[in-house]
Amino acid sequence: MERLDKILSNYGGLTRSDAKQALKAGRVKVNGAVIKDPAVKAAETDEVTLDGKQLVLSKYRYFMLNKPAGYISSTEPEPGDMSPNVISLFKNEGVKGLFPVGRLDKDTTGLLIVTNDGEIGHRLTAPGKHVDKTYVAKVKGELNDSAVEAFAAGFEFKEFTSAPAVLEIIETGLDSDGGECAVAKVTIHEGKFHQVKRMFQKVGCEVAELKRISMGALNLDETLKPGEYRELKPEELKNIMP
Ligand code: URA
């Protein structure tokens, strides 16, 4: 049980004094009833709303973000790169300590889990805890059955050999310059630096666009536009808990 002014500042992103004002103004309800006293306590199981929006009374928060292109997910950006960080998209949540689980390149879009639960972040990305990740890639160059076989056989890189990956060619064609191009789905087992781009390079293709669509049992909610996010549903969270 926590006091309502504390709940509003911890989970509603308000300062303590804004929380008191909000209560006084009748903007806060507990289980449907307007409460104005900041000292009233509520439990995690209570429904606390601020301006009609329910607050999530949990210390740990788990979000699914459809990462937009142009945002960095690394905490150590390239020197001189002033691009915004994905965490800036969560500024209205008022949650401290959010970080992305794993990384996507600046130009990669799609599924990124963002949380303040260091334990789950660590467990999902720790070496040896490989979660399959599926991407849709638009590539320049020719993709054919020998590429499918090469992905399945694995590639030798400087620092590792890739585990068998599943490449599914969805479409092939010609781009506006008359060059070969293709759309493919690829599922990889590790998550090394630029891994998908490097795998396509091995078969003579260049990735023009890359989007992550799933991580383990978690699929990107396609109703989320780039830059939008939502809380993970309890069953989604259960499915990704290592
Ligand atoms: N592989 C890449 O090359 N880039 C990403 O962002 C993710 C996987």
mmCIF file with all atom_site columns, C-alpha atoms in Angstrom, residues 72-87 99-100 102-104 106 193:
data_model
loop_
_atom_site.group_PDB
_atom_site.id
_atom_site.type_symbol
_atom_site.label_atom_id
_atom_site.label_alt_id
_atom_site.label_comp_id
_atom_site.label_asym_id
_atom_site.label_entity_id
_atom_site.label_seq_id
_atom_site.pdbx_PDB_ins_code
_atom_site.Cartn_x
_atom_site.Cartn_y
_atom_site.Cartn_z
_atom_site.occupancy
_atom_site.B_iso_or_equiv
_atom_site.pdbx_formal_charge
_atom_site.auth_seq_id
_atom_site.auth_comp_id
_atom_site.auth_asym_id
_atom_site.auth_atom_id
_atom_site.pdbx_PDB_model_num
ATOM 1  C CA . ILE A 1 72  ? 19.661 5.025  -31.561 1.00 0.00 ? 72  ILE A CA 1
ATOM 2  C CA . SER A 1 73  ? 19.237 2.290  -28.976 1.00 0.00 ? 73  SER A CA 1
ATOM 3  C CA . SER A 1 74  ? 22.821 2.237  -27.778 1.00 0.00 ? 74  SER A CA 1
ATOM 4  C CA . THR A 1 75  ? 23.833 3.943  -24.566 1.00 0.00 ? 75  THR A CA 1
ATOM 5  C CA . GLU A 1 76  ? 27.195 4.708  -26.174 1.00 0.00 ? 76  GLU A CA 1
ATOM 6  C CA . PRO A 1 77  ? 26.428 6.525  -29.418 1.00 0.00 ? 77  PRO A CA 1
ATOM 7  C CA . GLU A 1 78  ? 29.060 7.114  -32.064 1.00 0.00 ? 78  GLU A CA 1
ATOM 8  C CA . PRO A 1 79  ? 31.007 10.258 -31.213 1.00 0.00 ? 79  PRO A CA 1
ATOM 9  C CA . GLY A 1 80  ? 29.305 13.223 -32.860 1.00 0.00 ? 80  GLY A CA 1
ATOM 10 C CA . ASP A 1 81  ? 26.025 11.387 -33.487 1.00 0.00 ? 81  ASP A CA 1
ATOM 11 C CA . MET A 1 82  ? 23.342 13.654 -32.055 1.00 0.00 ? 82  MET A CA 1
ATOM 12 C CA . SER A 1 83  ? 20.425 11.409 -33.072 1.00 0.00 ? 83  SER A CA 1
ATOM 13 C CA . PRO A 1 84  ? 17.706 10.954 -30.455 1.00 0.00 ? 84  PRO A CA 1
ATOM 14 C CA . ASN A 1 85  ? 17.735 7.853  -28.281 1.00 0.00 ? 85  ASN A CA 1
ATOM 15 C CA . VAL A 1 86  ? 14.706 5.513  -28.292 1.00 0.00 ? 86  VAL A CA 1
ATOM 16 C CA . ILE A 1 87  ? 14.223 6.234  -24.575 1.00 0.00 ? 87  ILE A CA 1
ATOM 17 C CA . PHE A 1 99  ? 16.516 0.909  -21.222 1.00 0.00 ? 99  PHE A CA 1
ATOM 18 C CA . PRO A 1 100 ? 16.141 -1.102 -24.425 1.00 0.00 ? 100 PRO A CA 1
ATOM 19 C CA . GLY A 1 102 ? 19.388 -5.469 -26.812 1.00 0.00 ? 102 GLY A CA 1
ATOM 20 C CA . ARG A 1 103 ? 20.158 -3.156 -29.696 1.00 0.00 ? 103 ARG A CA 1
ATOM 21 C CA . LEU A 1 104 ? 18.873 -2.317 -33.118 1.00 0.00 ? 104 LEU A CA 1
ATOM 22 C CA . LYS A 1 106 ? 19.935 3.345  -36.033 1.00 0.00 ? 106 LYS A CA 1
ATOM 23 C CA . PHE A 1 193 ? 26.787 -6.517 -34.093 1.00 0.00 ? 193 PHE A CA 1
#
